[in-house]
Amino acid sequence: MAKVLVSDPIDQVGIEILSQVAQVDVKTGLSADELIKIIPEYDALMLRSGTRVTQEIIEAGTQLKIIGRAGVGVDNIDVPAATRQGIIVVNSPEGNTIAAAEHTLAMMLSLSRYIPDANASVKGGKWDRKSYIGSEVYKKTLGVIGLGKIGSHVATVAKAMNMKILAYDPFISKERADRLGCTLVDLDFLFAEADYITLHIPKTPETTHLINAETLAKMKPNVRIINCARGGIIDEEALVEAIESGKIAGAALDVFEQEPLGESRLRELGSKVILTPHLGASTEEAQVNVAIDVAEQIRDVLLGLPARSAVNIPGLTPDVMEKLRPYLRLAETLGNLVGQLAGGRIERLTVKLQGDLAEVNSQPIVIASIKGLLSQALRERVNYVNAAIEAKERGIRIIETKDASVRDYSGSLYLEAQGSMGEHSVTGALLSNGEIRITDLDDFPINVPPSNNMLFTLHRDMPGIIGKIGSLLGSFNVNIASMQVGRKIVRGDAVMALSLDDPLPEGLLSEITKVAGIRDAYTVKL
């Protein structure tokens, strides 16, 4: 009989589901060494946020088939290590959607009506009505940043309260926004018009401190900000200064840059700020939902069935996995690259498998391409199971073609993305040693390996332009690891691909576009 280890407290209903197919041992509070010692005897591991599953633990789990996280985030699990070992990692991406959305709405209403402070006042023996004259949300404008599942639910409920909904999400189609009753706008317009702003986006390098001194200055003085998404999206010091100076009216925060929240000026802002200790998913229903969701997935995998919310590659046998792994890496890299080049909202992705690649099972490669395409927007929320669904919800049309006659390489992959900001294409191939090569960019032939930081330019093929770019990068202390130019005709248009040792400093891209002969320039982070 299979054995399942539950290393963090979960709802009893999850234990009962697992018990249908396995012996279930609940052992909480284990140290890493204790877990390494006992994990070899288990087929599955179920946890929440308290257990950290490292590479050492995963490698010790020689019988493990699945690791289940009863929640959304899997940052406490070494997912790449699990994938290398052929272990499926699952989570519950929707189990706390309603809980997080309702907490957001509760925070907005509490902030508007001073409920926490009024409650404390009455319990303290006072009857002070004048100090707590609030504001109605009726007919006010709510700015929703991020129209994923949680943001969409917030928008739907707020719309029912007769709020006007502005939304910013560059990866959502206008049609979907219309169905939700939202008006898609750019961030500056949202900042200028919203009476309330709620955040529903992951924390990424691009969204870190999205709310800062500069963006706060663009907002109405009566605006109230709600963040039940991720800490670090708001610059807390800038927020404190904006509230103290009266630039904005207040904020309600459930997440913080450092958790637990230590010494912070946020605590000193009285009724203008509401603070809760990361309670977004803390409802009885949500805890039951995530326990049921993940327990059912573990049960199914132990019975030989597929998991529905795997965050790595589900349902592939070790021999198929071994064969496709390099191609999946190629597809995900190219998807990430073409998505960044196209920018904005993607409307169509064309995936063409060429040469020998046209003979393999195409579905995982297409899904890997979509996952790469959406990775900048969704980060850990997109996986090989939900990538196609996420693309469909965003109105992205996927076109798959095969052409075995293309024989520049034994097998190559062509991706073309069309979006609100234009159209770009990229082709890549695998060398005999498994190394990825970018072989074509927007129909210009090149041959460069992908790197963490890249710069691409479209320019006029003319003497001196390469030297100007090199000098400009050097003046900003940016080191070039490799560089190649692709062109079709002499003195015509050309592309330049540069691999950089460091990210491009802020403002340098605009300086590059000012160089005579440069038609366009793009930075890519892989």
Short mmCIF file of C-alpha atoms in Angstrom, two decimals:
data_model
loop_
_atom_site.label_atom_id
_atom_site.label_comp_id
_atom_site.label_asym_id
_atom_site.label_seq_id
_atom_site.Cartn_x
_atom_site.Cartn_y
_atom_site.Cartn_z
CA MET A 1 0.00 0.00 0.00
CA ALA A 2 1.25 3.49 -0.86
CA LYS A 3 2.39 5.78 1.96
CA VAL A 4 1.76 9.52 2.22
CA LEU A 5 3.55 11.86 4.60
CA VAL A 6 1.68 15.00 5.71
CA SER A 7 4.31 17.36 7.14
CA ASP A 8 2.14 20.41 7.91
CA PRO A 9 -1.33 20.73 9.48
CA ILE A 10 -4.10 20.29 6.89
CA ASP A 11 -7.85 19.94 7.22
CA GLN A 12 -9.04 16.48 8.23
CA VAL A 13 -11.03 16.11 5.03
CA GLY A 14 -7.73 15.96 3.13
CA ILE A 15 -6.50 13.15 5.39
CA GLU A 16 -9.71 11.21 4.75
CA ILE A 17 -9.32 11.50 0.96
CA LEU A 18 -5.71 10.31 1.09
CA SER A 19 -6.68 7.42 3.35
CA GLN A 20 -8.80 5.99 0.54
CA VAL A 21 -5.67 4.85 -1.30
CA ALA A 22 -2.74 5.09 1.10
CA GLN A 23 -1.41 4.86 4.61
CA VAL A 24 -1.26 8.44 5.85
CA ASP A 25 1.27 9.56 8.46
CA VAL A 26 0.91 13.07 9.91
CA LYS A 27 4.25 14.27 11.25
CA THR A 28 4.49 18.03 11.61
CA GLY A 29 7.37 20.21 12.75
CA LEU A 30 10.08 17.96 11.29
CA SER A 31 13.56 19.34 10.82
CA ALA A 32 15.26 18.99 7.45
CA ASP A 33 17.47 16.19 8.76
CA GLU A 34 14.47 14.34 10.21
CA LEU A 35 12.62 14.67 6.91
CA ILE A 36 15.60 13.42 4.91
CA LYS A 37 15.82 10.42 7.19
CA ILE A 38 12.22 9.25 6.78
CA ILE A 39 11.26 10.49 3.29
CA PRO A 40 12.68 7.42 1.43
CA GLU A 41 9.75 5.28 2.61
CA TYR A 42 7.02 7.58 1.23
CA ASP A 43 5.32 7.74 -2.17
CA ALA A 44 3.85 11.21 -1.68
CA LEU A 45 4.43 14.31 0.44
CA MET A 46 1.72 16.83 1.31
CA LEU A 47 2.57 20.14 2.95
CA ARG A 48 1.67 23.78 3.32
CA SER A 49 4.10 26.67 3.83
CA GLY A 50 5.81 25.36 6.97
CA THR A 51 7.91 22.65 5.30
CA ARG A 52 10.79 23.60 3.01
CA VAL A 53 11.43 20.85 0.45
CA THR A 54 15.02 21.20 -0.68
CA GLN A 55 16.97 19.37 -3.36
CA GLU A 56 18.52 17.16 -0.67
CA ILE A 57 15.09 16.12 0.60
CA ILE A 58 13.85 15.47 -2.93
CA GLU A 59 16.89 13.37 -3.83
CA ALA A 60 16.42 11.39 -0.62
CA GLY A 61 12.80 10.68 -1.58
CA THR A 62 13.64 7.79 -3.87
CA GLN A 63 10.02 6.54 -3.87
CA LEU A 64 8.34 9.93 -4.23
CA LYS A 65 5.89 10.26 -7.10
CA ILE A 66 4.21 13.53 -6.13
CA ILE A 67 4.61 16.52 -3.82
CA GLY A 68 1.42 18.45 -3.05
CA ARG A 69 1.33 22.02 -1.71
CA ALA A 70 -2.02 22.87 -0.10
CA GLY A 71 -2.00 26.46 -1.33
CA VAL A 72 -0.91 28.52 -4.32
CA GLY A 73 2.78 29.35 -3.95
CA VAL A 74 5.42 26.65 -4.36
CA ASP A 75 8.46 28.76 -3.53
CA ASN A 76 9.18 26.45 -0.57
CA ILE A 77 9.63 23.51 -2.97
CA ASP A 78 12.64 23.03 -5.26
CA VAL A 79 10.50 22.41 -8.34
CA PRO A 80 13.41 21.98 -10.81
CA ALA A 81 14.93 19.33 -8.54
CA ALA A 82 11.60 17.52 -8.35
CA THR A 83 11.22 17.65 -12.13
CA ARG A 84 14.69 16.20 -12.63
CA GLN A 85 13.69 13.31 -10.38
CA GLY A 86 10.45 12.78 -12.29
CA ILE A 87 8.35 13.90 -9.30
CA ILE A 88 5.12 15.76 -10.03
CA VAL A 89 4.57 18.93 -8.00
CA VAL A 90 0.97 20.11 -7.61
CA ASN A 91 -0.70 23.05 -5.92
CA SER A 92 -4.20 24.49 -5.53
CA PRO A 93 -4.23 27.61 -7.72
CA GLU A 94 -7.94 28.34 -7.26
CA GLY A 95 -8.66 27.05 -3.75
CA ASN A 96 -8.34 30.46 -2.12
CA THR A 97 -9.60 32.67 -4.96
CA ILE A 98 -12.85 33.61 -3.24
CA ALA A 99 -11.17 34.05 0.14
CA ALA A 100 -8.57 36.46 -1.25
CA ALA A 101 -11.13 38.39 -3.28
CA GLU A 102 -13.51 38.74 -0.33
CA HIS A 103 -10.69 39.89 1.94
CA THR A 104 -9.84 42.56 -0.62
CA LEU A 105 -13.43 43.79 -0.66
CA ALA A 106 -13.63 43.65 3.15
CA MET A 107 -10.47 45.75 3.39
CA MET A 108 -11.85 48.30 0.92
CA LEU A 109 -15.12 48.69 2.82
CA SER A 110 -13.44 48.72 6.23
CA LEU A 111 -11.06 51.42 5.06
CA SER A 112 -13.95 53.47 3.67
CA ARG A 113 -16.01 53.29 6.86
CA TYR A 114 -13.24 53.26 9.52
CA ILE A 115 -14.65 50.00 10.90
CA PRO A 116 -11.56 48.78 12.83
CA ASP A 117 -11.06 52.08 14.63
CA ALA A 118 -14.77 52.62 15.29
CA ASN A 119 -14.97 49.12 16.72
CA ALA A 120 -12.00 49.78 19.01
CA SER A 121 -13.53 53.11 20.06
CA VAL A 122 -16.85 51.59 21.14
CA LYS A 123 -15.11 48.73 22.94
CA GLY A 124 -13.07 51.36 24.73
CA GLY A 125 -16.22 52.89 26.19
CA LYS A 126 -16.67 55.80 23.74
CA TRP A 127 -19.54 56.80 21.49
CA ASP A 128 -17.74 59.00 18.96
CA ARG A 129 -19.70 59.18 15.71
CA LYS A 130 -18.21 62.40 14.32
CA SER A 131 -14.67 61.01 14.05
CA TYR A 132 -15.73 58.16 11.80
CA ILE A 133 -17.67 59.75 8.96
CA GLY A 134 -16.80 57.49 6.05
CA SER A 135 -17.09 57.39 2.27
CA GLU A 136 -19.42 55.36 0.05
CA VAL A 137 -18.01 53.13 -2.67
CA TYR A 138 -21.23 53.54 -4.66
CA LYS A 139 -20.46 55.13 -8.07
CA LYS A 140 -16.80 55.46 -7.17
CA THR A 141 -14.04 54.33 -9.57
CA LEU A 142 -12.12 51.17 -8.70
CA GLY A 143 -8.81 50.58 -10.46
CA VAL A 144 -7.98 46.86 -10.65
CA ILE A 145 -4.37 46.08 -11.52
CA GLY A 146 -4.32 42.46 -12.69
CA LEU A 147 -7.41 40.67 -14.00
CA GLY A 148 -6.55 37.13 -13.04
CA LYS A 149 -9.00 34.94 -11.17
CA ILE A 150 -8.90 37.01 -7.96
CA GLY A 151 -8.88 40.40 -9.67
CA SER A 152 -11.74 39.32 -11.93
CA HIS A 153 -13.86 38.27 -8.96
CA VAL A 154 -13.17 41.55 -7.18
CA ALA A 155 -14.17 43.44 -10.32
CA THR A 156 -17.39 41.43 -10.69
CA VAL A 157 -18.50 42.07 -7.11
CA ALA A 158 -17.49 45.73 -7.20
CA LYS A 159 -19.45 46.14 -10.43
CA ALA A 160 -22.51 44.76 -8.62
CA MET A 161 -22.02 47.52 -6.02
CA ASN A 162 -22.33 50.05 -8.86
CA MET A 163 -18.66 50.94 -8.93
CA LYS A 164 -17.02 51.99 -12.19
CA ILE A 165 -14.21 49.53 -12.98
CA LEU A 166 -10.97 50.53 -14.68
CA ALA A 167 -8.50 47.72 -15.23
CA TYR A 168 -4.88 47.38 -16.24
CA ASP A 169 -3.69 44.03 -17.53
CA PRO A 170 -1.64 44.00 -20.74
CA PHE A 171 -2.24 40.28 -21.14
CA ILE A 172 -6.05 40.36 -21.09
CA SER A 173 -8.10 40.84 -24.25
CA LYS A 174 -10.60 43.68 -24.56
CA GLU A 175 -13.36 41.11 -25.11
CA ARG A 176 -12.71 39.42 -21.76
CA ALA A 177 -12.53 42.79 -19.99
CA ASP A 178 -15.83 43.77 -21.57
CA ARG A 179 -17.44 40.57 -20.29
CA LEU A 180 -16.30 41.49 -16.78
CA GLY A 181 -17.67 45.01 -17.12
CA CYS A 182 -14.19 46.55 -17.03
CA THR A 183 -12.60 49.27 -19.12
CA LEU A 184 -9.00 48.48 -20.04
CA VAL A 185 -6.74 51.50 -19.59
CA ASP A 186 -3.05 52.21 -19.18
CA LEU A 187 -1.52 52.57 -15.74
CA ASP A 188 -1.15 56.35 -15.81
CA PHE A 189 -4.85 56.79 -16.63
CA LEU A 190 -5.82 54.34 -13.87
CA PHE A 191 -3.63 56.12 -11.34
CA ALA A 192 -5.13 59.50 -12.27
CA GLU A 193 -8.79 58.44 -12.26
CA ALA A 194 -9.25 55.77 -9.58
CA ASP A 195 -10.78 56.46 -6.17
CA TYR A 196 -9.66 52.99 -5.04
CA ILE A 197 -6.78 50.91 -6.38
CA THR A 198 -6.46 47.18 -5.72
CA LEU A 199 -3.46 45.05 -6.69
CA HIS A 200 -3.75 41.48 -7.99
CA ILE A 201 -0.41 40.78 -9.65
CA PRO A 202 2.61 38.62 -8.76
CA LYS A 203 5.77 40.17 -7.44
CA THR A 204 8.32 40.23 -10.26
CA PRO A 205 11.29 42.47 -11.07
CA GLU A 206 8.87 44.51 -13.20
CA THR A 207 6.19 44.88 -10.51
CA THR A 208 8.47 45.39 -7.49
CA HIS A 209 7.70 48.86 -6.10
CA LEU A 210 5.17 49.47 -8.88
CA ILE A 211 3.52 51.77 -6.32
CA ASN A 212 6.27 54.25 -5.49
CA ALA A 213 6.77 57.96 -4.91
CA GLU A 214 6.45 58.75 -8.61
CA THR A 215 3.26 56.75 -9.19
CA LEU A 216 1.72 57.90 -5.90
CA ALA A 217 2.17 61.49 -7.05
CA LYS A 218 -0.08 60.77 -10.04
CA MET A 219 -3.02 59.67 -7.88
CA LYS A 220 -6.00 61.54 -6.50
CA PRO A 221 -5.64 62.88 -2.95
CA ASN A 222 -8.71 60.84 -1.93
CA VAL A 223 -7.42 57.54 -3.35
CA ARG A 224 -7.23 54.45 -1.14
CA ILE A 225 -4.94 51.54 -2.03
CA ILE A 226 -5.58 47.87 -1.18
CA ASN A 227 -2.91 45.17 -1.48
CA CYS A 228 -3.82 41.57 -0.71
CA ALA A 229 -1.52 40.18 -3.43
CA ARG A 230 2.21 40.16 -2.63
CA GLY A 231 4.44 42.23 -0.41
CA GLY A 232 7.00 44.38 -2.20
CA ILE A 233 4.69 45.62 -4.94
CA ILE A 234 4.32 48.78 -2.85
CA ASP A 235 7.27 50.85 -1.67
CA GLU A 236 6.17 51.05 1.96
CA GLU A 237 8.30 54.06 2.86
CA ALA A 238 6.92 56.04 -0.09
CA LEU A 239 3.40 54.97 0.90
CA VAL A 240 3.88 56.19 4.47
CA GLU A 241 5.18 59.56 3.28
CA ALA A 242 2.29 59.95 0.81
CA ILE A 243 -0.28 59.26 3.55
CA GLU A 244 1.42 61.47 6.14
CA SER A 245 1.65 64.38 3.67
CA GLY A 246 -1.97 63.97 2.55
CA LYS A 247 -1.09 63.03 -1.05
CA ILE A 248 -3.39 60.02 -0.71
CA ALA A 249 -6.13 59.16 1.77
CA GLY A 250 -5.07 55.75 3.03
CA ALA A 251 -4.24 52.10 2.44
CA ALA A 252 -5.23 48.61 3.51
CA LEU A 253 -2.45 46.03 3.44
CA ASP A 254 -2.53 42.29 4.02
CA VAL A 255 1.01 41.63 2.71
CA PHE A 256 4.32 43.30 3.40
CA GLU A 257 7.88 43.55 2.15
CA GLN A 258 9.03 41.67 5.24
CA GLU A 259 6.79 39.20 7.02
CA PRO A 260 6.06 39.09 9.88
CA LEU A 261 5.88 42.86 9.88
CA GLY A 262 8.52 44.25 12.22
CA GLU A 263 9.08 47.83 13.25
CA SER A 264 7.29 49.94 10.68
CA ARG A 265 5.95 53.46 10.35
CA LEU A 266 2.84 51.87 8.89
CA ARG A 267 1.77 51.09 12.44
CA GLU A 268 1.74 54.79 13.29
CA LEU A 269 -0.80 55.99 10.71
CA GLY A 270 -3.96 55.39 12.75
CA SER A 271 -7.29 55.10 10.96
CA LYS A 272 -5.74 55.92 7.58
CA VAL A 273 -4.19 52.44 7.37
CA ILE A 274 -5.56 48.94 8.01
CA LEU A 275 -3.04 46.15 8.50
CA THR A 276 -3.81 42.41 8.61
CA PRO A 277 -1.31 39.53 9.00
CA HIS A 278 -1.54 37.91 5.53
CA LEU A 279 -5.10 36.64 6.01
CA GLY A 280 -6.10 36.55 2.34
CA ALA A 281 -6.43 32.77 2.26
CA SER A 282 -7.32 32.35 5.91
CA THR A 283 -10.91 31.17 5.81
CA GLU A 284 -12.24 27.83 6.92
CA GLU A 285 -13.61 27.27 3.44
CA ALA A 286 -10.31 28.05 1.72
CA GLN A 287 -8.38 25.71 3.98
CA VAL A 288 -10.88 22.96 3.26
CA ASN A 289 -10.81 23.70 -0.46
CA VAL A 290 -7.04 23.53 -0.81
CA ALA A 291 -6.88 20.38 1.32
CA ILE A 292 -9.50 18.66 -0.85
CA ASP A 293 -7.95 19.88 -4.10
CA VAL A 294 -4.42 18.71 -3.36
CA ALA A 295 -5.43 15.49 -1.60
CA GLU A 296 -7.54 14.51 -4.61
CA GLN A 297 -4.62 15.15 -6.95
CA ILE A 298 -2.27 13.04 -4.83
CA ARG A 299 -4.88 10.29 -4.72
CA ASP A 300 -5.30 10.40 -8.50
CA VAL A 301 -1.57 10.23 -9.20
CA LEU A 302 -1.15 7.28 -6.83
CA LEU A 303 -3.93 5.59 -8.84
CA GLY A 304 -2.08 6.26 -12.09
CA LEU A 305 -4.27 9.17 -13.20
CA PRO A 306 -3.05 12.64 -14.29
CA ALA A 307 -2.88 15.61 -11.92
CA ARG A 308 -4.93 18.67 -12.90
CA SER A 309 -2.75 21.42 -11.41
CA ALA A 310 0.85 20.29 -11.83
CA VAL A 311 3.38 23.10 -11.76
CA ASN A 312 6.00 21.09 -13.61
CA ILE A 313 5.56 18.52 -16.39
CA PRO A 314 2.70 16.14 -15.56
CA GLY A 315 1.82 12.76 -16.95
CA LEU A 316 5.01 12.02 -18.87
CA THR A 317 6.78 8.70 -18.45
CA PRO A 318 10.52 8.89 -17.71
CA ASP A 319 11.52 7.77 -21.22
CA VAL A 320 9.26 10.35 -22.93
CA MET A 321 10.42 12.99 -20.46
CA GLU A 322 14.05 12.20 -21.23
CA LYS A 323 13.42 12.53 -24.97
CA LEU A 324 11.43 15.76 -24.88
CA ARG A 325 13.15 17.64 -22.06
CA PRO A 326 15.64 19.53 -24.31
CA TYR A 327 12.87 20.50 -26.75
CA LEU A 328 10.63 21.71 -23.92
CA ARG A 329 13.48 23.89 -22.68
CA LEU A 330 13.95 25.21 -26.23
CA ALA A 331 10.22 25.94 -26.62
CA GLU A 332 9.92 27.69 -23.27
CA THR A 333 13.01 29.83 -23.93
CA LEU A 334 11.80 30.89 -27.37
CA GLY A 335 8.30 31.58 -26.04
CA ASN A 336 9.73 33.79 -23.31
CA LEU A 337 11.91 35.59 -25.85
CA VAL A 338 9.24 36.25 -28.48
CA GLY A 339 6.75 37.31 -25.81
CA GLN A 340 9.13 39.98 -24.54
CA LEU A 341 9.95 41.15 -28.05
CA ALA A 342 6.28 41.46 -29.00
CA GLY A 343 5.32 43.09 -25.70
CA GLY A 344 1.87 44.19 -24.63
CA ARG A 345 -1.17 42.00 -25.11
CA ILE A 346 -0.51 38.99 -27.34
CA GLU A 347 -3.29 38.13 -29.78
CA ARG A 348 -1.79 35.19 -31.68
CA LEU A 349 1.05 32.71 -31.28
CA THR A 350 2.15 30.56 -34.22
CA VAL A 351 4.18 27.47 -33.36
CA LYS A 352 5.87 25.68 -36.27
CA LEU A 353 7.79 22.44 -35.69
CA GLN A 354 10.39 21.94 -38.39
CA GLY A 355 12.61 19.09 -39.57
CA ASP A 356 12.84 16.10 -37.25
CA LEU A 357 10.92 18.05 -34.62
CA ALA A 358 7.85 17.75 -36.85
CA GLU A 359 7.86 14.01 -36.15
CA VAL A 360 7.59 14.15 -32.34
CA ASN A 361 4.56 14.55 -30.07
CA SER A 362 3.85 18.24 -30.56
CA GLN A 363 1.42 18.96 -27.72
CA PRO A 364 4.00 19.28 -24.90
CA ILE A 365 6.16 21.50 -27.12
CA VAL A 366 3.25 23.79 -27.98
CA ILE A 367 2.29 24.02 -24.30
CA ALA A 368 5.90 24.75 -23.34
CA SER A 369 5.93 27.57 -25.92
CA ILE A 370 2.75 29.04 -24.41
CA LYS A 371 4.16 28.71 -20.89
CA GLY A 372 7.25 30.63 -21.95
CA LEU A 373 5.12 33.26 -23.67
CA LEU A 374 3.08 33.88 -20.49
CA SER A 375 5.89 33.48 -17.98
CA GLN A 376 6.72 37.19 -17.76
CA ALA A 377 3.13 38.03 -16.87
CA LEU A 378 2.13 35.09 -14.69
CA ARG A 379 5.40 33.72 -13.26
CA GLU A 380 4.70 30.73 -11.03
CA ARG A 381 0.96 30.88 -11.79
CA VAL A 382 1.45 29.41 -15.28
CA ASN A 383 2.38 25.76 -15.70
CA TYR A 384 2.20 22.97 -18.25
CA VAL A 385 -1.34 22.10 -17.21
CA ASN A 386 -2.94 25.55 -17.23
CA ALA A 387 -0.90 27.30 -19.95
CA ALA A 388 -3.39 26.57 -22.73
CA ILE A 389 -6.33 27.61 -20.52
CA GLU A 390 -4.59 30.83 -19.49
CA ALA A 391 -3.90 31.63 -23.16
CA LYS A 392 -7.53 30.97 -24.10
CA GLU A 393 -8.80 33.21 -21.28
CA ARG A 394 -6.55 35.98 -22.58
CA GLY A 395 -7.92 35.64 -26.10
CA ILE A 396 -4.63 34.35 -27.52
CA ARG A 397 -5.12 32.30 -30.68
CA ILE A 398 -2.70 29.38 -30.96
CA ILE A 399 -1.76 28.14 -34.43
CA GLU A 400 0.27 24.93 -34.72
CA THR A 401 1.94 23.83 -37.95
CA LYS A 402 4.56 21.28 -38.96
CA ASP A 403 7.08 21.32 -41.80
CA ALA A 404 9.40 18.33 -42.00
CA SER A 405 11.03 19.71 -45.16
CA VAL A 406 12.95 22.45 -43.32
CA ARG A 407 16.39 20.93 -42.80
CA ASP A 408 18.69 23.77 -41.79
CA TYR A 409 19.06 21.83 -38.52
CA SER A 410 17.93 18.32 -37.66
CA GLY A 411 15.03 19.92 -35.81
CA SER A 412 14.09 23.55 -35.25
CA LEU A 413 11.21 25.50 -33.74
CA TYR A 414 9.71 28.68 -35.17
CA LEU A 415 7.51 30.97 -33.03
CA GLU A 416 5.70 34.08 -34.18
CA ALA A 417 3.82 36.35 -31.79
CA GLN A 418 1.42 39.05 -32.89
CA GLY A 419 0.22 41.54 -30.33
CA SER A 420 -0.95 45.03 -29.61
CA MET A 421 2.57 46.39 -30.10
CA GLY A 422 3.48 44.57 -33.29
CA GLU A 423 4.69 41.22 -34.59
CA HIS A 424 7.94 39.36 -34.01
CA SER A 425 9.29 35.93 -34.84
CA VAL A 426 12.15 33.79 -33.60
CA THR A 427 13.58 30.43 -34.63
CA GLY A 428 15.74 28.21 -32.46
CA ALA A 429 17.41 24.83 -32.66
CA LEU A 430 19.33 22.37 -30.51
CA LEU A 431 22.97 21.56 -31.19
CA SER A 432 24.19 17.99 -30.86
CA ASN A 433 25.26 18.67 -27.26
CA GLY A 434 21.78 19.96 -26.37
CA GLU A 435 22.79 23.62 -26.36
CA ILE A 436 20.15 26.06 -27.59
CA ARG A 437 20.85 28.38 -30.50
CA ILE A 438 18.72 31.29 -31.70
CA THR A 439 19.03 30.92 -35.47
CA ASP A 440 16.67 33.54 -36.82
CA LEU A 441 15.13 36.76 -35.53
CA ASP A 442 12.39 38.48 -37.51
CA ASP A 443 13.62 36.64 -40.64
CA PHE A 444 17.20 37.81 -40.14
CA PRO A 445 19.70 34.91 -39.86
CA ILE A 446 21.74 34.87 -36.63
CA ASN A 447 23.40 32.21 -34.52
CA VAL A 448 23.57 33.09 -30.83
CA PRO A 449 22.96 31.22 -27.57
CA PRO A 450 20.31 32.71 -25.26
CA SER A 451 21.60 34.39 -22.11
CA ASN A 452 20.13 35.97 -19.00
CA ASN A 453 20.43 39.53 -20.29
CA MET A 454 20.15 40.30 -23.98
CA LEU A 455 19.87 43.38 -26.17
CA PHE A 456 18.43 43.26 -29.69
CA THR A 457 18.47 46.11 -32.18
CA LEU A 458 16.98 46.71 -35.61
CA HIS A 459 19.27 49.08 -37.44
CA ARG A 460 20.59 50.27 -40.77
CA ASP A 461 23.58 48.26 -41.92
CA MET A 462 26.14 51.07 -42.02
CA PRO A 463 29.76 51.58 -40.95
CA GLY A 464 30.40 52.54 -37.34
CA ILE A 465 27.04 51.63 -35.82
CA ILE A 466 28.36 48.56 -33.99
CA GLY A 467 31.18 50.61 -32.52
CA LYS A 468 28.77 53.31 -31.35
CA ILE A 469 26.64 50.77 -29.51
CA GLY A 470 29.71 49.16 -27.94
CA SER A 471 31.04 52.53 -26.81
CA LEU A 472 27.69 53.56 -25.39
CA LEU A 473 27.40 50.31 -23.40
CA GLY A 474 30.99 50.70 -22.22
CA SER A 475 30.33 54.23 -20.99
CA PHE A 476 27.64 52.75 -18.72
CA ASN A 477 30.00 49.95 -17.57
CA VAL A 478 27.94 47.28 -19.35
CA ASN A 479 30.11 44.37 -20.49
CA ILE A 480 29.28 42.54 -23.74
CA ALA A 481 29.62 38.75 -23.49
CA SER A 482 28.91 38.11 -27.18
CA MET A 483 27.54 39.93 -30.21
CA GLN A 484 26.37 38.99 -33.68
CA VAL A 485 24.81 40.85 -36.60
CA GLY A 486 22.35 39.35 -39.06
CA ARG A 487 21.49 40.95 -42.38
CA LYS A 488 19.87 40.07 -45.69
CA ILE A 489 21.54 42.57 -48.01
CA VAL A 490 24.52 44.89 -47.67
CA ARG A 491 23.58 48.38 -46.47
CA GLY A 492 20.01 47.29 -45.86
CA ASP A 493 18.29 46.58 -42.56
CA ALA A 494 20.05 44.36 -40.03
CA VAL A 495 19.59 43.02 -36.53
CA MET A 496 22.16 42.88 -33.77
CA ALA A 497 21.98 40.43 -30.88
CA LEU A 498 24.11 41.10 -27.80
CA SER A 499 24.51 38.98 -24.69
CA LEU A 500 25.28 41.17 -21.67
CA ASP A 501 26.84 40.30 -18.35
CA ASP A 502 24.49 42.63 -16.50
CA PRO A 503 20.99 44.10 -16.94
CA LEU A 504 20.81 47.33 -18.92
CA PRO A 505 20.83 50.35 -16.54
CA GLU A 506 17.68 52.44 -16.43
CA GLY A 507 17.53 54.99 -19.23
CA LEU A 508 20.20 53.37 -21.40
CA LEU A 509 17.72 51.79 -23.81
CA SER A 510 16.32 55.19 -24.73
CA GLU A 511 19.88 56.44 -25.34
CA ILE A 512 20.52 53.50 -27.67
CA THR A 513 17.43 54.31 -29.73
CA LYS A 514 18.81 57.83 -30.26
CA VAL A 515 21.90 56.51 -32.05
CA ALA A 516 21.76 57.38 -35.75
CA GLY A 517 20.71 54.33 -37.77
CA ILE A 518 19.00 52.50 -34.89
CA ARG A 519 15.38 51.85 -35.81
CA ASP A 520 14.38 50.01 -32.65
CA ALA A 521 15.90 48.29 -29.61
CA TYR A 522 14.63 45.67 -27.16
CA THR A 523 15.93 44.25 -23.92
CA VAL A 524 15.15 40.66 -22.96
CA LYS A 525 15.72 38.89 -19.65
CA LEU A 526 15.71 35.09 -19.82
#
